[in-house]
PDB file of C-alpha atoms and ligand atoms in Angstrom:
ATOM      1  CA  UNK A 118      79.962 241.193 152.219  1.00  0.00           C
ATOM      2  CA  UNK A 119      78.981 237.540 152.035  1.00  0.00           C
ATOM      3  CA  UNK A 120      82.403 235.925 152.302  1.00  0.00           C
ATOM      4  CA  UNK A 121      85.502 237.622 150.909  1.00  0.00           C
ATOM      5  CA  UNK A 122      85.358 239.635 147.733  1.00  0.00           C
ATOM      6  CA  UNK A 123      88.505 238.897 145.775  1.00  0.00           C
ATOM      7  CA  UNK A 124      89.744 241.897 143.883  1.00  0.00           C
ATOM      8  CA  UNK A 125      90.848 241.716 140.265  1.00  0.00           C
ATOM      9  CA  UNK A 126      94.059 239.822 139.576  1.00  0.00           C
ATOM     10  CA  UNK A 127      96.249 242.854 138.865  1.00  0.00           C
ATOM     11  CA  UNK A 128      95.448 244.526 142.182  1.00  0.00           C
ATOM     12  CA  UNK A 129      96.900 243.787 145.612  1.00  0.00           C
ATOM     13  CA  UNK A 130      94.881 242.443 148.463  1.00  0.00           C
ATOM     14  CA  UNK A 131      91.320 241.512 149.193  1.00  0.00           C
ATOM     15  CA  UNK A 132      88.454 243.276 150.883  1.00  0.00           C
ATOM     16  CA  UNK A 133      86.446 241.715 153.688  1.00  0.00           C
ATOM     17  CA  UNK A 134      84.108 242.821 156.471  1.00  0.00           C
ATOM     18  CA  UNK A 135      85.563 242.609 159.958  1.00  0.00           C
ATOM     19  CA  UNK A 136      83.706 240.415 162.446  1.00  0.00           C
ATOM     20  CA  UNK A 137      82.517 241.918 165.701  1.00  0.00           C
ATOM     21  CA  UNK A 138      84.511 239.413 167.758  1.00  0.00           C
ATOM     22  CA  UNK A 139      87.911 239.695 166.062  1.00  0.00           C
ATOM     23  CA  UNK A 140      90.870 241.784 167.299  1.00  0.00           C
ATOM     24  CA  UNK A 141      90.895 245.171 165.595  1.00  0.00           C
ATOM     25  CA  UNK A 142      94.351 246.284 166.710  1.00  0.00           C
ATOM     26  CA  UNK A 143      95.727 246.794 163.194  1.00  0.00           C
ATOM     27  CA  UNK A 144      92.805 249.013 162.167  1.00  0.00           C
ATOM     28  CA  UNK A 145      93.042 250.940 165.441  1.00  0.00           C
ATOM     29  CA  UNK A 146      96.799 251.410 164.986  1.00  0.00           C
ATOM     30  CA  UNK A 147      96.302 252.718 161.443  1.00  0.00           C
ATOM     31  CA  UNK A 148      93.627 255.073 162.701  1.00  0.00           C
ATOM     32  CA  UNK A 149      95.995 256.379 165.401  1.00  0.00           C
ATOM     33  CA  UNK A 150      98.660 256.951 162.735  1.00  0.00           C
ATOM     34  CA  UNK A 151      96.240 258.802 160.479  1.00  0.00           C
ATOM     35  CA  UNK A 152      94.046 260.982 162.730  1.00  0.00           C
ATOM     36  CA  UNK A 153      94.438 263.287 165.725  1.00  0.00           C
ATOM     37  CA  UNK A 154      91.123 262.103 167.248  1.00  0.00           C
ATOM     38  CA  UNK A 155      91.129 258.291 166.866  1.00  0.00           C
ATOM     39  CA  UNK A 156      88.639 255.894 168.436  1.00  0.00           C
ATOM     40  CA  UNK A 157      89.676 253.152 170.832  1.00  0.00           C
ATOM     41  CA  UNK A 158      89.658 249.479 169.843  1.00  0.00           C
ATOM     42  CA  UNK A 159      86.933 248.995 172.437  1.00  0.00           C
ATOM     43  CA  UNK A 160      84.642 251.586 170.891  1.00  0.00           C
ATOM     44  CA  UNK A 161      85.138 250.093 167.424  1.00  0.00           C
ATOM     45  CA  UNK A 162      84.324 246.635 168.752  1.00  0.00           C
ATOM     46  CA  UNK A 163      81.357 247.886 170.775  1.00  0.00           C
ATOM     47  CA  UNK A 164      79.864 249.537 167.689  1.00  0.00           C
ATOM     48  CA  UNK A 165      80.229 246.390 165.575  1.00  0.00           C
ATOM     49  CA  UNK A 166      78.862 244.179 168.312  1.00  0.00           C
ATOM     50  CA  UNK A 167      76.017 246.314 169.636  1.00  0.00           C
ATOM     51  CA  UNK A 168      74.595 248.131 166.624  1.00  0.00           C
ATOM     52  CA  UNK A 169      72.948 247.019 163.399  1.00  0.00           C
ATOM     53  CA  UNK A 170      74.385 249.839 161.334  1.00  0.00           C
ATOM     54  CA  UNK A 171      78.159 249.730 161.863  1.00  0.00           C
ATOM     55  CA  UNK A 172      80.495 247.991 159.433  1.00  0.00           C
ATOM     56  CA  UNK A 173      84.252 247.838 159.153  1.00  0.00           C
ATOM     57  CA  UNK A 174      85.743 246.890 155.783  1.00  0.00           C
ATOM     58  CA  UNK A 175      89.387 245.812 155.645  1.00  0.00           C
ATOM     59  CA  UNK A 176      91.712 245.715 152.633  1.00  0.00           C
ATOM     60  CA  UNK A 177      94.395 243.175 153.472  1.00  0.00           C
ATOM     61  CA  UNK A 178      97.353 241.738 151.620  1.00  0.00           C
ATOM     62  CA  UNK A 179      98.859 238.547 152.983  1.00  0.00           C
ATOM     63  CA  UNK A 180      97.587 239.329 156.474  1.00  0.00           C
ATOM     64  CA  UNK A 181      98.865 242.919 156.428  1.00  0.00           C
ATOM     65  CA  UNK A 182      96.295 245.699 156.674  1.00  0.00           C
ATOM     66  CA  UNK A 183      96.575 248.109 153.747  1.00  0.00           C
ATOM     67  CA  UNK A 184      93.432 250.141 154.439  1.00  0.00           C
ATOM     68  CA  UNK A 185      90.156 250.231 156.336  1.00  0.00           C
ATOM     69  CA  UNK A 186      86.798 251.921 155.945  1.00  0.00           C
ATOM     70  CA  UNK A 187      84.510 252.305 158.974  1.00  0.00           C
ATOM     71  CA  UNK A 188      80.953 253.191 158.090  1.00  0.00           C
ATOM     72  CA  UNK A 189      77.259 252.995 158.967  1.00  0.00           C
ATOM     73  CA  UNK A 190      74.504 251.773 156.722  1.00  0.00           C
ATOM     74  CA  UNK A 191      71.317 253.619 157.669  1.00  0.00           C
ATOM     75  CA  UNK A 192      68.385 252.616 155.490  1.00  0.00           C
ATOM     76  CA  UNK A 193      69.442 253.636 151.946  1.00  0.00           C
ATOM     77  CA  UNK A 194      72.399 255.799 153.030  1.00  0.00           C
ATOM     78  CA  UNK A 195      76.058 254.928 153.542  1.00  0.00           C
ATOM     79  CA  UNK A 196      77.796 257.141 156.119  1.00  0.00           C
ATOM     80  CA  UNK A 197      81.577 256.894 155.833  1.00  0.00           C
ATOM     81  CA  UNK A 198      82.983 257.629 159.284  1.00  0.00           C
ATOM     82  CA  UNK A 199      86.663 256.853 158.860  1.00  0.00           C
ATOM     83  CA  UNK A 200      88.922 255.778 156.022  1.00  0.00           C
ATOM     84  CA  UNK A 201      92.692 255.402 156.025  1.00  0.00           C
ATOM     85  CA  UNK A 202      95.417 253.768 153.975  1.00  0.00           C
ATOM     86  CA  UNK A 203      98.746 252.698 155.510  1.00  0.00           C
ATOM     87  CA  UNK A 204     101.184 255.598 154.962  1.00  0.00           C
ATOM     88  CA  UNK A 205     103.653 253.488 152.961  1.00  0.00           C
ATOM     89  CA  UNK A 206     100.846 252.207 150.707  1.00  0.00           C
ATOM     90  CA  UNK A 207      99.273 255.516 149.693  1.00  0.00           C
ATOM     91  CA  UNK A 208      98.895 256.709 146.082  1.00  0.00           C
ATOM     92  CA  UNK A 209      98.618 253.145 144.815  1.00  0.00           C
ATOM     93  CA  UNK A 210      94.853 253.134 144.297  1.00  0.00           C
ATOM     94  CA  UNK A 211      94.002 251.270 147.514  1.00  0.00           C
ATOM     95  CA  UNK A 212      91.480 253.800 148.836  1.00  0.00           C
ATOM     96  CA  UNK A 213      89.691 253.933 145.506  1.00  0.00           C
ATOM     97  CA  UNK A 214      89.518 250.142 145.244  1.00  0.00           C
ATOM     98  CA  UNK A 215      88.396 249.724 148.842  1.00  0.00           C
ATOM     99  CA  UNK A 216      85.625 252.300 148.430  1.00  0.00           C
ATOM    100  CA  UNK A 217      84.495 250.740 145.164  1.00  0.00           C
ATOM    101  CA  UNK A 218      84.245 247.362 146.919  1.00  0.00           C
ATOM    102  CA  UNK A 219      82.282 248.959 149.779  1.00  0.00           C
ATOM    103  CA  UNK A 220      79.917 250.653 147.316  1.00  0.00           C
ATOM    104  CA  UNK A 221      79.361 247.367 145.454  1.00  0.00           C
ATOM    105  CA  UNK A 222      78.550 245.614 148.716  1.00  0.00           C
ATOM    106  CA  UNK A 223      76.166 248.204 150.141  1.00  0.00           C
ATOM    107  CA  UNK A 224      74.321 248.952 146.906  1.00  0.00           C
ATOM    108  CA  UNK A 225      73.570 245.232 146.631  1.00  0.00           C
ATOM    109  CA  UNK A 226      71.725 245.731 149.930  1.00  0.00           C
ATOM    110  CA  UNK A 227      69.704 248.719 148.728  1.00  0.00           C
ATOM    111  CA  UNK A 228      71.925 251.711 149.513  1.00  0.00           C
ATOM    112  CA  UNK A 229      71.602 254.490 146.936  1.00  0.00           C
ATOM    113  CA  UNK A 230      73.669 257.382 148.341  1.00  0.00           C
ATOM    114  CA  UNK A 231      76.762 258.043 150.447  1.00  0.00           C
ATOM    115  CA  UNK A 232      77.900 260.894 152.650  1.00  0.00           C
ATOM    116  CA  UNK A 233      80.821 261.890 154.871  1.00  0.00           C
ATOM    117  CA  UNK A 234      82.537 264.809 156.561  1.00  0.00           C
ATOM    118  CA  UNK A 235      86.136 265.719 155.815  1.00  0.00           C
ATOM    119  CA  UNK A 236      88.509 268.402 157.013  1.00  0.00           C
ATOM    120  CA  UNK A 237      88.510 271.345 154.641  1.00  0.00           C
ATOM    121  CA  UNK A 238      92.334 271.141 154.347  1.00  0.00           C
ATOM    122  CA  UNK A 239      92.397 267.418 153.473  1.00  0.00           C
ATOM    123  CA  UNK A 240      93.249 267.868 149.810  1.00  0.00           C
ATOM    124  CA  UNK A 241      94.019 264.181 149.250  1.00  0.00           C
ATOM    125  CA  UNK A 242      90.692 262.945 150.627  1.00  0.00           C
ATOM    126  CA  UNK A 243      88.613 265.604 148.884  1.00  0.00           C
ATOM    127  CA  UNK A 244      90.313 264.759 145.565  1.00  0.00           C
ATOM    128  CA  UNK A 245      89.715 261.042 146.135  1.00  0.00           C
ATOM    129  CA  UNK A 246      86.017 261.503 146.901  1.00  0.00           C
ATOM    130  CA  UNK A 247      85.400 263.981 144.083  1.00  0.00           C
ATOM    131  CA  UNK A 248      87.031 261.558 141.689  1.00  0.00           C
ATOM    132  CA  UNK A 249      84.561 258.918 142.868  1.00  0.00           C
ATOM    133  CA  UNK A 250      81.589 261.211 142.189  1.00  0.00           C
ATOM    134  CA  UNK A 251      81.078 262.998 145.526  1.00  0.00           C
ATOM    135  CA  UNK A 252      80.248 266.706 145.601  1.00  0.00           C
ATOM    136  CA  UNK A 253      80.509 269.278 148.413  1.00  0.00           C
ATOM    137  CA  UNK A 254      76.976 270.057 149.654  1.00  0.00           C
ATOM    138  CA  UNK A 255      77.662 271.878 152.900  1.00  0.00           C
ATOM    139  CA  UNK A 256      80.069 273.102 155.560  1.00  0.00           C
ATOM    140  CA  UNK A 257      80.023 272.474 159.320  1.00  0.00           C
ATOM    141  CA  UNK A 258      81.855 275.379 160.946  1.00  0.00           C
ATOM    142  CA  UNK A 259      84.506 274.391 163.547  1.00  0.00           C
ATOM    143  CA  UNK A 260      83.347 270.760 163.393  1.00  0.00           C
ATOM    144  CA  UNK A 261      86.789 269.323 164.211  1.00  0.00           C
ATOM    145  CA  UNK A 262      89.135 269.885 167.155  1.00  0.00           C
ATOM    146  CA  UNK A 263      92.919 269.304 167.386  1.00  0.00           C
ATOM    147  CA  UNK A 264      93.219 271.439 165.312  1.00  0.00           C
ATOM    148  CA  UNK A 265      89.925 273.255 165.071  1.00  0.00           C
ATOM    149  CA  UNK A 266      88.717 273.234 161.492  1.00  0.00           C
ATOM    150  CA  UNK A 267      85.565 273.287 159.362  1.00  0.00           C
ATOM    151  CA  UNK A 268      84.184 270.088 157.872  1.00  0.00           C
ATOM    152  CA  UNK A 269      83.061 269.838 154.281  1.00  0.00           C
ATOM    153  CA  UNK A 270      79.946 267.706 153.908  1.00  0.00           C
ATOM    154  CA  UNK A 271      80.197 265.550 150.816  1.00  0.00           C
ATOM    155  CA  UNK A 272      77.441 263.531 149.156  1.00  0.00           C
ATOM    156  CA  UNK A 273      77.229 261.033 146.354  1.00  0.00           C
ATOM    157  CA  UNK A 274      73.489 260.852 145.612  1.00  0.00           C
ATOM    158  CA  UNK A 275      73.530 258.168 142.935  1.00  0.00           C
ATOM    159  CA  UNK A 276      75.780 255.278 143.821  1.00  0.00           C
ATOM    160  CA  UNK A 277      73.722 253.116 141.463  1.00  0.00           C
TER     161      UNK A 277
HETATM  162  C1  COA B 353      93.063 260.098 151.699  1.00  0.00           C
HETATM  163  C2  COA B 353      93.645 258.668 151.582  1.00  0.00           C
HETATM  164  C3  COA B 353      92.628 257.707 152.173  1.00  0.00           C
HETATM  165  C4  COA B 353      93.833 258.355 150.081  1.00  0.00           C
HETATM  166  O1  COA B 353      94.253 256.996 149.985  1.00  0.00           O
HETATM  167  P1  COA B 353      95.142 256.472 148.743  1.00  0.00           P
HETATM  168  O2  COA B 353      95.100 254.981 148.734  1.00  0.00           O
HETATM  169  O3  COA B 353      96.463 257.119 148.785  1.00  0.00           O
HETATM  170  O4  COA B 353      94.314 257.044 147.504  1.00  0.00           O
HETATM  171  P2  COA B 353      94.325 256.423 146.029  1.00  0.00           P
HETATM  172  O5  COA B 353      95.703 255.997 145.679  1.00  0.00           O
HETATM  173  O6  COA B 353      93.227 255.432 145.894  1.00  0.00           O
HETATM  174  O7  COA B 353      93.998 257.732 145.181  1.00  0.00           O
HETATM  175  C5  COA B 353      92.815 257.867 144.381  1.00  0.00           C
HETATM  176  C6  COA B 353      92.757 259.302 143.899  1.00  0.00           C
HETATM  177  O8  COA B 353      92.594 260.189 145.016  1.00  0.00           O
HETATM  178  C7  COA B 353      93.324 261.413 144.779  1.00  0.00           C
HETATM  179  N1  COA B 353      94.440 261.522 145.740  1.00  0.00           N
HETATM  180  C8  COA B 353      94.838 260.567 146.634  1.00  0.00           C
HETATM  181  N2  COA B 353      95.862 261.052 147.377  1.00  0.00           N
HETATM  182  C9  COA B 353      96.105 262.310 146.939  1.00  0.00           C
HETATM  183  C10 COA B 353      97.036 263.320 147.313  1.00  0.00           C
HETATM  184  N3  COA B 353      97.943 263.119 148.291  1.00  0.00           N
HETATM  185  N4  COA B 353      96.987 264.504 146.669  1.00  0.00           N
HETATM  186  C11 COA B 353      96.082 264.743 145.697  1.00  0.00           C
HETATM  187  N5  COA B 353      95.180 263.809 145.268  1.00  0.00           N
HETATM  188  C12 COA B 353      95.183 262.620 145.897  1.00  0.00           C
HETATM  189  C13 COA B 353      93.868 261.297 143.363  1.00  0.00           C
HETATM  190  O9  COA B 353      92.868 261.805 142.471  1.00  0.00           O
HETATM  191  C14 COA B 353      94.010 259.796 143.230  1.00  0.00           C
HETATM  192  O10 COA B 353      94.040 259.352 141.903  1.00  0.00           O
HETATM  193  P3  COA B 353      95.471 259.311 141.109  1.00  0.00           P
HETATM  194  O11 COA B 353      96.472 258.658 142.030  1.00  0.00           O
HETATM  195  O12 COA B 353      95.158 258.508 139.887  1.00  0.00           O
HETATM  196  O13 COA B 353      95.817 260.742 140.830  1.00  0.00           O
HETATM  197  C15 COA B 353      95.020 258.564 152.272  1.00  0.00           C
HETATM  198  O14 COA B 353      95.836 259.639 151.873  1.00  0.00           O
HETATM  199  C16 COA B 353      94.944 258.552 153.786  1.00  0.00           C
HETATM  200  O15 COA B 353      94.798 257.497 154.409  1.00  0.00           O
HETATM  201  N6  COA B 353      95.068 259.752 154.411  1.00  0.00           N
HETATM  202  C17 COA B 353      95.023 259.867 155.891  1.00  0.00           C
HETATM  203  C18 COA B 353      93.643 259.612 156.439  1.00  0.00           C
HETATM  204  C19 COA B 353      92.590 260.464 155.765  1.00  0.00           C
HETATM  205  O16 COA B 353      92.757 261.650 155.507  1.00  0.00           O
HETATM  206  N7  COA B 353      91.418 259.821 155.472  1.00  0.00           N
HETATM  207  C20 COA B 353      90.280 260.450 154.853  1.00  0.00           C
HETATM  208  C21 COA B 353      89.441 261.135 155.870  1.00  0.00           C
HETATM  209  S1  COA B 353      87.774 261.349 155.312  1.00  0.00           S
END
């Protein structure tokens, strides 16, 4: 995103892309709270610094992190690798608004479709993505560990 994208007046926070050289402790902490297999701060920073494809979008309100979305942009595809909203801020539309801001940013750069994997039991995430136009296109058996579980493969083929 070129500079910050201010969200509409009635919504909380603003979305921005994290820089490769900034501390990512808040995003890492939220990831640790939200997943059983989180990445380290170092691996998040390495990916942003050393690859052309990795992006980290942050939804912040007054300096507090409400949500993040870690993704790759590979040619015309967006791969969503991790998304989480602070537990106390869930069910307030933050994930939807963050993803809509991400989609607006990447489609401006030529992305046309988006994909991700999600645990089969993650009812909240599947409902969120289906509401945004994603559909289940496949299953990866035993994809996740801790606990072992299948992944649903979701695609949105027409972001624009
Ligand atoms: C999944 C998650 C990102 C949703 O974030 P959120 O900000 O609470 O979602 P939103 O408020 O934007 O919800 C948008 C829509 O998603 C669906 N949804 C979100 N949470 C839901 C839940 N707990 N149960 C059922 N549907 C849910 C609803 O359709 C909702 O619309 P509505 O509130 O008008 O009914 C959040 O629960 C989270 O961080 N979970 C832990 C990490 C995780 O599972 N990430 C996704 C991995 S791919």
